Coordinates of C-alpha atoms in Angstrom, one line a residue:
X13 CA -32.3 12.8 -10.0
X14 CA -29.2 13.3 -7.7
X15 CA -26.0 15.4 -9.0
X16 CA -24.1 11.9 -9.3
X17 CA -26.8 10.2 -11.1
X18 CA -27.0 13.2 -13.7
X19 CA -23.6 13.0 -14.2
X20 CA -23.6 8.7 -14.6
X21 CA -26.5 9.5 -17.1
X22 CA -24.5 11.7 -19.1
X23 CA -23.8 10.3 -22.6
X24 CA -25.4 6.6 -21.4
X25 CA -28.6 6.7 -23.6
X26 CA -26.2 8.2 -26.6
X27 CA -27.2 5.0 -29.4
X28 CA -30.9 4.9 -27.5
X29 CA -31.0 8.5 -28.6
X30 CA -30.1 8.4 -32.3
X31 CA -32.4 5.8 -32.8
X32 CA -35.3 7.7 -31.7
X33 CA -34.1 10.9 -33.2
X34 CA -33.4 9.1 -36.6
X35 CA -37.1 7.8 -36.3
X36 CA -38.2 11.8 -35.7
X37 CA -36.3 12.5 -38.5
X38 CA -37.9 10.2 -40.8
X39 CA -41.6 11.2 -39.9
X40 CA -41.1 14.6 -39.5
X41 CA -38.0 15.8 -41.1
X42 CA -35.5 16.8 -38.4
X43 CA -32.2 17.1 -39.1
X44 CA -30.1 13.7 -38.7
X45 CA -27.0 15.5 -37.6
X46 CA -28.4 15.9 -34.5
X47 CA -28.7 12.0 -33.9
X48 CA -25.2 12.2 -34.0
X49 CA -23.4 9.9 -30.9
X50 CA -22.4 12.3 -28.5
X51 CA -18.8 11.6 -27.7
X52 CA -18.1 11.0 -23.5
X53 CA -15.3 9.7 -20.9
X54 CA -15.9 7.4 -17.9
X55 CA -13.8 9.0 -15.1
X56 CA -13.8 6.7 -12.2
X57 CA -10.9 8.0 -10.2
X58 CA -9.6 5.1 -7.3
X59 CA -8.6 5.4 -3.9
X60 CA -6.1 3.4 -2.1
X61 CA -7.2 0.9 0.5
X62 CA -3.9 0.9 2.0
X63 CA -2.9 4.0 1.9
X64 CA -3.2 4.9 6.1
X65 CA -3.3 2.4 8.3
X66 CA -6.8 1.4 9.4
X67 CA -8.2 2.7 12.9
X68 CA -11.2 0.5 12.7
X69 CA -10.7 -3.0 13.9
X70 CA -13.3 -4.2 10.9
X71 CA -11.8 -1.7 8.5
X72 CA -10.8 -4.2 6.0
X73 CA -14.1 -4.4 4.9
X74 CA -14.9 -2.4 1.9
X75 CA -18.4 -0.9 3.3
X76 CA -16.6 0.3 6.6
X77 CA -13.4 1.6 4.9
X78 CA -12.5 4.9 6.2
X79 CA -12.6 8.0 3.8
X80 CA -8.9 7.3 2.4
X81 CA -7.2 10.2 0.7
X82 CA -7.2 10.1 -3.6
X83 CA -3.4 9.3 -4.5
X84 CA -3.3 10.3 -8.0
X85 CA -0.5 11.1 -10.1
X86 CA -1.2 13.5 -12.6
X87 CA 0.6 10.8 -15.4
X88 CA -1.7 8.0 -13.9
X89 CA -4.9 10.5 -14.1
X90 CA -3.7 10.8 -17.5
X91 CA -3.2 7.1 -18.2
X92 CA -6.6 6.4 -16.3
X93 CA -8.5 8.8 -18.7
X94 CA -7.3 7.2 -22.0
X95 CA -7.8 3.8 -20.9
X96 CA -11.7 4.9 -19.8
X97 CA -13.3 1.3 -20.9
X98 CA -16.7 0.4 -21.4
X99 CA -19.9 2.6 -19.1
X100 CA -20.0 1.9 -15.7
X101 CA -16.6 -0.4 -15.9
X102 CA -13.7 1.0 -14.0
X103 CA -10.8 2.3 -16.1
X104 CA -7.7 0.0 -15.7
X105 CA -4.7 0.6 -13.9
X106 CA -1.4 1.4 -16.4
X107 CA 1.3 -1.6 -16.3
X108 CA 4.1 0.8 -15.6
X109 CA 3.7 2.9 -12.3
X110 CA 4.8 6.3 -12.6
X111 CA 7.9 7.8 -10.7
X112 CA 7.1 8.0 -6.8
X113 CA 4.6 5.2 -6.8
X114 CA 4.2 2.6 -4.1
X115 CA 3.4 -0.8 -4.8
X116 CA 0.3 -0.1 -2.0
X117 CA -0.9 2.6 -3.9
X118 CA -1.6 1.0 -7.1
X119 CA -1.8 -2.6 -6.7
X120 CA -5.1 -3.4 -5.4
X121 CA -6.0 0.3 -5.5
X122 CA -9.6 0.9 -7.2
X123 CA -13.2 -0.3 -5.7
X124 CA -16.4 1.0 -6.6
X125 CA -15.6 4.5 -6.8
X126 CA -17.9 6.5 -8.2
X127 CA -18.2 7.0 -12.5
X128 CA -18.8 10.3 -13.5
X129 CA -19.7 10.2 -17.1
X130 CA -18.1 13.8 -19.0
X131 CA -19.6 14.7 -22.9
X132 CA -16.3 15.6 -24.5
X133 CA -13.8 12.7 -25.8
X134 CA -10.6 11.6 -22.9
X135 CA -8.6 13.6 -25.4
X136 CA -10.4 16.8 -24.1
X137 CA -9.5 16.5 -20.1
X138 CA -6.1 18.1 -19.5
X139 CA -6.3 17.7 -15.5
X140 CA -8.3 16.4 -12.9
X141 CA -7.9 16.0 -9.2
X142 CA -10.6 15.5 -6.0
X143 CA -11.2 18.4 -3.5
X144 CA -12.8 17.7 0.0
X145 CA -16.0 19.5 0.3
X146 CA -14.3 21.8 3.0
X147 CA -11.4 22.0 0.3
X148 CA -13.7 23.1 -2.5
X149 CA -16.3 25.5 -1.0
X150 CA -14.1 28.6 -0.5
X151 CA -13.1 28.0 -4.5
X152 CA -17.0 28.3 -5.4
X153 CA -15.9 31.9 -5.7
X154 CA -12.7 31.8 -7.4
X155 CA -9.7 29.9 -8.0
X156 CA -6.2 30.5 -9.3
X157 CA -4.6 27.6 -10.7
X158 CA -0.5 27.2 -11.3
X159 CA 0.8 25.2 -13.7
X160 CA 4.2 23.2 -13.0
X161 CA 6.5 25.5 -15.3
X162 CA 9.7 25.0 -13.2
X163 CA 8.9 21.3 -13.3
X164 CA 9.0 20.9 -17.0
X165 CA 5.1 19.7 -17.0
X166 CA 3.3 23.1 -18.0
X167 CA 0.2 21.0 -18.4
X168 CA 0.0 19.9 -15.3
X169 CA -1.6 22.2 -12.4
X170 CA 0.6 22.3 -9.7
X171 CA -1.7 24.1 -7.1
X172 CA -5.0 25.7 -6.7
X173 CA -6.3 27.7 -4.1
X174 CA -9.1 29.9 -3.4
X175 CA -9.1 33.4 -4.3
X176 CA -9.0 35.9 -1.3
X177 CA -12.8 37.3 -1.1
X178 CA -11.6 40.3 0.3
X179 CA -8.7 41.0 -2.4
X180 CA -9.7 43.2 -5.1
X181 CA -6.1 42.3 -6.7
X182 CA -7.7 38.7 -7.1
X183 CA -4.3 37.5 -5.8
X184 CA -4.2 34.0 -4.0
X185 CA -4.8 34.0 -0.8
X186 CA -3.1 34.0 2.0
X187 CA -2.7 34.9 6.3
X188 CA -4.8 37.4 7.0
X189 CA -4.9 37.8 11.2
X190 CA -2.3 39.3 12.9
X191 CA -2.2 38.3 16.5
X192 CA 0.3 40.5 18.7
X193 CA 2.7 39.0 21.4
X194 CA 0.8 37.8 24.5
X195 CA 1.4 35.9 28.2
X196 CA -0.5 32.5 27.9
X197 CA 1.8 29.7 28.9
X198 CA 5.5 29.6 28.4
X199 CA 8.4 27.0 28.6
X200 CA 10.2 26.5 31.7
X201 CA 13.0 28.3 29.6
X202 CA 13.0 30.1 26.2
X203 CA 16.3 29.9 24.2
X204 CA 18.9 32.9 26.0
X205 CA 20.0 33.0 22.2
X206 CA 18.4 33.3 18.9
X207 CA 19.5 30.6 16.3
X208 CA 20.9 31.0 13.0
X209 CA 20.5 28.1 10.5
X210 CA 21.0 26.5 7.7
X211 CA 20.5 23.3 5.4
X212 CA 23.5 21.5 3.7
X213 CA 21.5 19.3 1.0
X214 CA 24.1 17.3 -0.1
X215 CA 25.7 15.1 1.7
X216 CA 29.0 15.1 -0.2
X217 CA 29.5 19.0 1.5
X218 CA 30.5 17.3 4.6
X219 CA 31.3 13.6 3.2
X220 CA 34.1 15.5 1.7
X221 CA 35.2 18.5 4.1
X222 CA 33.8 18.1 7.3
X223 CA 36.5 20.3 8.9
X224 CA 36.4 23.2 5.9
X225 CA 32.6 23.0 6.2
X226 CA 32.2 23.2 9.7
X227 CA 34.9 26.6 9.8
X228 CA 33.1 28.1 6.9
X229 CA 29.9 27.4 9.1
X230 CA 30.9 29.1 11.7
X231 CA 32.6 31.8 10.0
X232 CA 29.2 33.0 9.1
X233 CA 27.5 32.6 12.1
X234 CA 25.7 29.7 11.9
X235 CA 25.2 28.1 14.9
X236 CA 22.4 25.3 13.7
X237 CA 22.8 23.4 10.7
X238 CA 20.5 20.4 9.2
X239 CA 22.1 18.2 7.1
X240 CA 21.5 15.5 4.8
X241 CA 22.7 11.4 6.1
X242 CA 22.5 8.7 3.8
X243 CA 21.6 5.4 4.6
X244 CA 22.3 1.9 3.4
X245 CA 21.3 -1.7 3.9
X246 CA 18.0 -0.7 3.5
X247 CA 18.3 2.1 6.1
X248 CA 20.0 -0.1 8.5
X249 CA 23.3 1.8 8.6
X250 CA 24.8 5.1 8.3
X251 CA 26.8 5.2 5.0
X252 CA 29.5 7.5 6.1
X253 CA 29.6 7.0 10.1
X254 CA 33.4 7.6 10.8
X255 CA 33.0 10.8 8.4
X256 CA 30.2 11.6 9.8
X257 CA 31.7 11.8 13.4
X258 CA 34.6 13.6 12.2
X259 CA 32.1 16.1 11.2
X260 CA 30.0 16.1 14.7
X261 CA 33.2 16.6 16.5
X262 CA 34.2 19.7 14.7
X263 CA 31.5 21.1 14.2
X264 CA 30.5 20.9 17.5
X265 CA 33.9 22.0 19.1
X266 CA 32.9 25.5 16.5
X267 CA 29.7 25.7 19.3
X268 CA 27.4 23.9 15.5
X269 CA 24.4 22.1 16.8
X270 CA 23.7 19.1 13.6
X271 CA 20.7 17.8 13.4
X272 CA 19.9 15.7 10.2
X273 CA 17.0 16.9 8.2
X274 CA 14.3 14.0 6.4
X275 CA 11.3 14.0 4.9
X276 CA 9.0 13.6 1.4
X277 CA 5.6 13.8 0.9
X278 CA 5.5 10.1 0.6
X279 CA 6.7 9.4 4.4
X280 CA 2.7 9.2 5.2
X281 CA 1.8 6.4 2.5
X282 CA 2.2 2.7 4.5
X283 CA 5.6 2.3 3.2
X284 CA 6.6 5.5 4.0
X285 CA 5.8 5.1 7.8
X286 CA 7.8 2.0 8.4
X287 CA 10.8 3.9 6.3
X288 CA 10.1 7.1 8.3
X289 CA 11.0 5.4 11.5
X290 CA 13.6 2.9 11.0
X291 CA 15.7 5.5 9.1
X292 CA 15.2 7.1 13.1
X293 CA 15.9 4.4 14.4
X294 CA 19.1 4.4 12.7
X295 CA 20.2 7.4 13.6
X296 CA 19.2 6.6 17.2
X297 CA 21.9 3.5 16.8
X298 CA 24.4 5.5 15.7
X299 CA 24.1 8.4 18.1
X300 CA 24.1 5.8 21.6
X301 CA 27.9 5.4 20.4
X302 CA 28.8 8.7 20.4
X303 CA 29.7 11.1 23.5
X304 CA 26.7 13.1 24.6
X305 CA 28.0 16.3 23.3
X306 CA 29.0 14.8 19.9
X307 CA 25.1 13.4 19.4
X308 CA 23.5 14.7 16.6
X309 CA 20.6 17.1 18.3
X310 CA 17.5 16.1 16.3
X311 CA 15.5 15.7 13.1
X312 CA 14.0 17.5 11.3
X313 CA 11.0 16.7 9.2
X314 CA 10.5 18.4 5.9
X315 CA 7.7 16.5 4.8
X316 CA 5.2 18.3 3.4
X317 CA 2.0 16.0 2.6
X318 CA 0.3 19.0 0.7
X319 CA 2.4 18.3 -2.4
X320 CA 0.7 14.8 -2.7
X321 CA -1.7 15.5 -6.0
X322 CA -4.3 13.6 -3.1
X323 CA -3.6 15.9 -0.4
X324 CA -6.8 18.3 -1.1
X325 CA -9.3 15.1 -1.2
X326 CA -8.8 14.7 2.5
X327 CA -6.3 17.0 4.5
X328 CA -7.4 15.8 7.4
X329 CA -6.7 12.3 7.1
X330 CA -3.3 13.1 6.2
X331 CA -2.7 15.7 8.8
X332 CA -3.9 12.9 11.3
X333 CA -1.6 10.6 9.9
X334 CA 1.3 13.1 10.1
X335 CA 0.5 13.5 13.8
X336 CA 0.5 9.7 14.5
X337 CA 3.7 9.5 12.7
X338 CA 5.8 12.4 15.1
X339 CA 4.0 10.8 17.8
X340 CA 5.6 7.2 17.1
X341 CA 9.2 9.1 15.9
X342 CA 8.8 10.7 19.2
X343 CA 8.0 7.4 21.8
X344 CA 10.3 5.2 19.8
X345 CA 13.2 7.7 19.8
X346 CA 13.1 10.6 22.1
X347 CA 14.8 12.3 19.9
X348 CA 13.9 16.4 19.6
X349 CA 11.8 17.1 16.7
X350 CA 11.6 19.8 14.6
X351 CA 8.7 20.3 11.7
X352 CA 8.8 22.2 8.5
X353 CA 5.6 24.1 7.5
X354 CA 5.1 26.9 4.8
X355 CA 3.9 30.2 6.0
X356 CA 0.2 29.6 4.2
X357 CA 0.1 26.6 6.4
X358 CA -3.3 27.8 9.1
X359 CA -6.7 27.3 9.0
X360 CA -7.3 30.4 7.1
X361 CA -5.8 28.3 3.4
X362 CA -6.2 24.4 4.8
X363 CA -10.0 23.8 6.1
X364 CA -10.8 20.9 8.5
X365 CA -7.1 20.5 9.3
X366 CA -8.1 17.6 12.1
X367 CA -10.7 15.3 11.6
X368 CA -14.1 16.2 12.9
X369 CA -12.8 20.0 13.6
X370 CA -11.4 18.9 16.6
X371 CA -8.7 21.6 16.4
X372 CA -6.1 22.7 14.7
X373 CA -3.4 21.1 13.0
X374 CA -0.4 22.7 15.5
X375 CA -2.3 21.7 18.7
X376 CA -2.5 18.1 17.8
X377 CA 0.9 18.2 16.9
X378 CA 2.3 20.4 19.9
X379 CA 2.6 17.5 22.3
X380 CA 5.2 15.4 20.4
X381 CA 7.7 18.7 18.5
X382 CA 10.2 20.6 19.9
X383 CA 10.4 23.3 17.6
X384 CA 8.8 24.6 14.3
X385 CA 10.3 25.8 11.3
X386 CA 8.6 28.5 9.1
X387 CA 9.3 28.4 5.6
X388 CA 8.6 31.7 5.2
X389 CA 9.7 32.9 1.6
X390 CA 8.8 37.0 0.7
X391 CA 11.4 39.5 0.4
X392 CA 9.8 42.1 1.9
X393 CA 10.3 42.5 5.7
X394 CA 6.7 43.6 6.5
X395 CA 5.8 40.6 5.1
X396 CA 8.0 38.5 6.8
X397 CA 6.6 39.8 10.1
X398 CA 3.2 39.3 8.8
X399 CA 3.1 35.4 8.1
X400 CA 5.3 34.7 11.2
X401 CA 3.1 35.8 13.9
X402 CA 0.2 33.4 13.8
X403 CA 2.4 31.3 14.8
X404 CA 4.7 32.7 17.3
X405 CA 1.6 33.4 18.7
X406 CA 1.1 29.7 18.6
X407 CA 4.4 29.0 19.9
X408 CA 3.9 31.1 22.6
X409 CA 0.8 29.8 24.0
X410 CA 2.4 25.7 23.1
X411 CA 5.5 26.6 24.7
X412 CA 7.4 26.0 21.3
X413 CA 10.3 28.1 19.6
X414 CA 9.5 29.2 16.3
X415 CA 12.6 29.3 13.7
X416 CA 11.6 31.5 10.6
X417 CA 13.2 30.4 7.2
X418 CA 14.3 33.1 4.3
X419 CA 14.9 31.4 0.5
X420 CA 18.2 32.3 -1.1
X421 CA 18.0 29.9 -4.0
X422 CA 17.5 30.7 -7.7
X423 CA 13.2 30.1 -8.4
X424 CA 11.8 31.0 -11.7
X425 CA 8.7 33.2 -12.1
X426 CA 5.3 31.9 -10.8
X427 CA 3.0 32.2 -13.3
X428 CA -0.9 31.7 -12.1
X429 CA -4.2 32.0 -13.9
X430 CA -7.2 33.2 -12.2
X431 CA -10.9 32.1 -12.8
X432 CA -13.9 33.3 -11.7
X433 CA -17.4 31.7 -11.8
X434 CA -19.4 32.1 -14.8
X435 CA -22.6 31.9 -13.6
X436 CA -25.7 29.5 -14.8
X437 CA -26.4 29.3 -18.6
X438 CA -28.0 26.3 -20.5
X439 CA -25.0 27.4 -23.5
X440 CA -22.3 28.0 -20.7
X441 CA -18.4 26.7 -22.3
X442 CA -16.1 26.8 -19.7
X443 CA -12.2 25.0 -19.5
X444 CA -12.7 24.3 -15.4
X445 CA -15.3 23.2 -14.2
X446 CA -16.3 21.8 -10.1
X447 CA -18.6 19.0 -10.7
X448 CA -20.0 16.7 -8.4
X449 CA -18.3 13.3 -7.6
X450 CA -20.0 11.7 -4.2
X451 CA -21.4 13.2 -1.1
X452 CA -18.0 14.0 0.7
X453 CA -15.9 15.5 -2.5
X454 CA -16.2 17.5 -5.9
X455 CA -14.2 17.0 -8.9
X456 CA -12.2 19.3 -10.4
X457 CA -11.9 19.5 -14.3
X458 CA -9.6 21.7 -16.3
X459 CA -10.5 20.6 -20.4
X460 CA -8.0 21.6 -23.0
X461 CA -10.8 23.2 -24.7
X462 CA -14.3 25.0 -23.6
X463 CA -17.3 22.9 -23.4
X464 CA -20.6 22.4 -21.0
X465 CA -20.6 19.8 -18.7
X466 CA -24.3 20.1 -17.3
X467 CA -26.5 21.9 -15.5
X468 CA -25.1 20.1 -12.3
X469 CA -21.8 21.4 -12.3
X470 CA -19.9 25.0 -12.0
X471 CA -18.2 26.5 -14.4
X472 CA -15.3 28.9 -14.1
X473 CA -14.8 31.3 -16.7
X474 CA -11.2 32.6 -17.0
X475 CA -10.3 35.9 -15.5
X476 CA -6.4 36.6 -16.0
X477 CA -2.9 35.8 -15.4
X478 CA -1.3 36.6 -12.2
X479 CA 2.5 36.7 -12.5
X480 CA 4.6 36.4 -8.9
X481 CA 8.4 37.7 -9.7
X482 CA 11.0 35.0 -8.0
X483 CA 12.0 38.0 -6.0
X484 CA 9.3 38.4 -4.1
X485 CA 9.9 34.9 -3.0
X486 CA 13.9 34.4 -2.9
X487 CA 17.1 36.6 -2.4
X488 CA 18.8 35.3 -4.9
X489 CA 21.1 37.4 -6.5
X490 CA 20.1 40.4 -3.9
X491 CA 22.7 39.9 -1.0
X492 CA 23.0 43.0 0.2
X493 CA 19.6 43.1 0.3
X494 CA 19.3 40.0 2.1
X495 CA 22.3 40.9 4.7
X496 CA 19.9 44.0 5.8
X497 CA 16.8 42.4 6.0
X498 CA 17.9 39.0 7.6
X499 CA 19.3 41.8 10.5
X500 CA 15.5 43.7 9.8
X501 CA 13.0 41.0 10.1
X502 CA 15.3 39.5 13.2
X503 CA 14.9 42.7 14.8
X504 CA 11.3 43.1 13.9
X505 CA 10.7 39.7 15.6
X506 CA 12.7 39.5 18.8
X507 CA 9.7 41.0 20.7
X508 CA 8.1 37.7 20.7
X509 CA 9.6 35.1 23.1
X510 CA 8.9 32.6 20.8
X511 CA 11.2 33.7 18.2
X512 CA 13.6 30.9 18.1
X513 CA 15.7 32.5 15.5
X514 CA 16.1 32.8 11.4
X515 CA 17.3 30.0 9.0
X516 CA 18.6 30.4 5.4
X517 CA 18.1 28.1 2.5
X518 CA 20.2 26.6 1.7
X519 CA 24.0 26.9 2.0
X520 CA 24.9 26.3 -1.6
X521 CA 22.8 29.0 -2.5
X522 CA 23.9 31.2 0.4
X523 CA 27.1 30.3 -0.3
X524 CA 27.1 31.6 -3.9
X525 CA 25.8 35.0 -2.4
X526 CA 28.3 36.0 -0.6
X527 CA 31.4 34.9 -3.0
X528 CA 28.8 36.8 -6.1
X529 CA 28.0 33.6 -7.9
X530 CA 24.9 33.4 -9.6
X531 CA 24.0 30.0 -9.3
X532 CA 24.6 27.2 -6.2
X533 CA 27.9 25.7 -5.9
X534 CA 26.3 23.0 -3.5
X535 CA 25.8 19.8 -5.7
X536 CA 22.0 18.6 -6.2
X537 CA 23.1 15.4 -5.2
X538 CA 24.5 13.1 -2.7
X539 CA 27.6 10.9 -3.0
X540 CA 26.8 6.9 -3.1
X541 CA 28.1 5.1 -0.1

């Protein structure tokens, strides 16, 4: 019997059972209590068709779909679980879609995905998600899991990654090579200067004082700054052009470079796409009536598909679509692109970054960026240096400046727990378990409670807590610190040619450093045009 099947047989023959136990019983004297129904949840989790757009010509078939990504969010895995009908029938969908869900991504959304039948009652499951086989085997040796504290969901995970094998601290896990400045090829001319950036989030910072913002820019030495544009008329218009010019002008005449910075994990789904490049096509309008040296100089794309609760089931699908998308942004536009990626961001913490390992995630998308941007968050300068190189390494073989990012914001605490495997037992209890779900992906499990799943699935017993201090992540609140080790780490890097220069997040919060505020005086949100 197959891993799947086991798991579909799970809990089925629970009446067929009783019966013949209650007939034992009454010839031999067994105990009835063990005829007892044993309680189980259907978990059927669904997979969008529409999603990606299909490659295949005859993709809209359901035999030749390609391997979409799972799109679940944790409240509809929720809602999916405590609507579990009848064996073998898929749960239904919930009426109301939860916060950040496209139409495409529920409506039409489940066919015959796989049931996998789970002896403990819907109540029991406290999260699920689908793992990629690639995904999932480095975790057959340990996981840490962290829970969405900051979010105000502590029940729900908000990550997982494998633990590093070769870390006796058991601490996630994380770049490990450490590649050292080569020749290889080169641009026909790396920057003469280094940048140094910023982000203004909200767009009332420059809607309101473009000419004080742009000064107090400059004042500090910024030379790069991405800012947030609103749009209206369903992205057909700027909402603040004349402002928004007043703001080029100046900042530009105080040697500021603008570029305007986009993105959400949801600029992959179907929807997301089409918005994705008319809100550049927008800002393609607007900058063909401006003077050439009043243009705005880019995007930037902060998009980070890895926060989709899907992500994990295929990353390279995803990855591929990401691609595709800065490839069309790219032809349609011309404008220069910049990418966002977190320092963890390598082959060494994604697996099968491009379908079919045909290479890595920066290669593919090396043909169609400008520049990279690390988001590379520790406060300690060796570290820093550390999770930059593998990719100015990369940028100096693409021919690509690499900007590296330091956090200034206020972050809480990160709070992880770590598991390990249990091992095989026929009386095993375990909260997480990896079980089986079809030939291409395993299903995580986290149970509120301990409890054995089968023989055909692992269990994870748990090891400890792992607690990360915000300041090993931000410099908030450390500013002389952060003065000496933004001039450090610079330092450290200029030896690689690829070093495009450092940016700081965000100005609010850098802001509030240097007049010795403790929290951001940049507001959260933007003003309605």
């Amino acid at each position: 019997m197959s891993d799947l099947a086991w798991f579909r047989f799970l809990g089925r023959p629970a009446k067929g059972l009783a019966a013949i136990l209650g007939l034992a019983g009454l010839l031999g004297g067994l105990d009835l209590s063990l005829a007892q129904p044993v309680p189980s949840t259907d978990l059927s989790l669904c997979q969008p068709r529409q999603v990606l757009e299909c490659q295949a010509s005859d993709c809209q078939k359901p035999d030749t779909q390609p391997p979409f990504s799972l799109y679940v969010h944790p409240a509809m895995a929720q809602a999916w679980l405590k609507l579990s009908a009848q064996p073998d029938d898929h749960p239904p969908m919930p009426e109301a879609k939860p916060e950040g869900m496209t139409t495409e991504t529920v409506d039409e959304a489940c066919f015959d995905a796989p049931v996998v039948r789970l002896p403990v009652e819907a109540a029991q499951v406290q999260w699920v998600t689908l793992l990629h086989n690639d995904v999932a085997r480095p975790m057959r040796g340990g996981l840490m899991i962290q829970y969405d504290m900051a979010g105000g969901h502590p029940d729900w995970v908000k990550s997982i990654e494998a633990i590093d094998p070769t870390d006796p601290a058991d601490t996630p896990s994380s770049v490990n090579a450490l590649p050292q400045p080569t020749g290889g090829h080169k641009p026909t001319r790396w920057p003469s200067r280094r940048a140094k950036a910023t982000w203004v989030w909200a767009a009332q910072t420059w809607v309101e004082q473009p000419v004080e913002l742009a000064a107090d820019l400059a004042g500090q030495g910024i030379d790069r700054v991405y800012i947030d544009v609103p749009l209206v008329n369903d992205n057909q218009a700027l909402g603040y052009p004349k402002t928004l010019k007043a703001f080029l002008a100046e900042a530009y005449r105080q040697g500021i470079h603008v570029w305007v910075v986009e993105g959400s994990p949801y600029g992959l789904t179907v929807s997301g796409q089409k918005t994705v490049l008319q809100r550049a096509r927008t800002y393609q309008a607007f900058n063909a009536t401006l003077p050439q040296a009043h243009r705005l100089k880019g995007i930037q794309y902060d998009i980070e598909p890895y926060l989709m609760p899907g992500y994990y089931a295929n990353p390279a699908l995803w990855n591929q679509a990401y691609v595709a998308l800065m490839n069309q942004v790219k032809t349609e536009t011309g404008f220069a692109l910049d990418s966002v990626l977190p320092f963890w961001f390598d082959q060494a913490r994604v697996p099968r970054l491009m379908p079919d390992a045909s290479g890595s995630f920066l290669e593919a998308l090396a043909p169609y960026i400008d520049t990279v941007t690390i988001m590379d968050y520790r406060t300690r300068p060796e570290a820093i240096e550390t999770f930059a190189q593998p990719f100015l390494a990369w940028g100096q073989q693409s021919g690509k400046p690499v900007v590296v990012a330091l956090e200034t914001g206020p972050l809480p605490d990160e709070s992880f727990e770590a598991y390990r495997p249990l091992g095989w037992s026929t009386h095993r209890r375990a909260r997480l378990w990896l079980l089986p779900y079809d030939p291409d992906h395993k299903l995580l499990v986290l149970l509120k409670q301990g409890a054995n799943l089968g023989s055909a699935g692992e269990a994870f017993r748990f090891s400890h807590h792992v607690t990360v201090p915000a300041s090993r992540v931000t410099y908030h609140d450390q500013f002389a610190r952060f003065q000496g080790d933004l001039t450090d780490v610079s330092r450290r890097l200029q030896r690689w040619p690829a070093f495009g220069g450092m940016a700081i997040h965000f100005w609010g919060s850098y802001k509030a450093l240097l007049v010795g505020d403790k929290m951001p005086v940049e507001p959260e949100t933007s003003p309605t045009p």
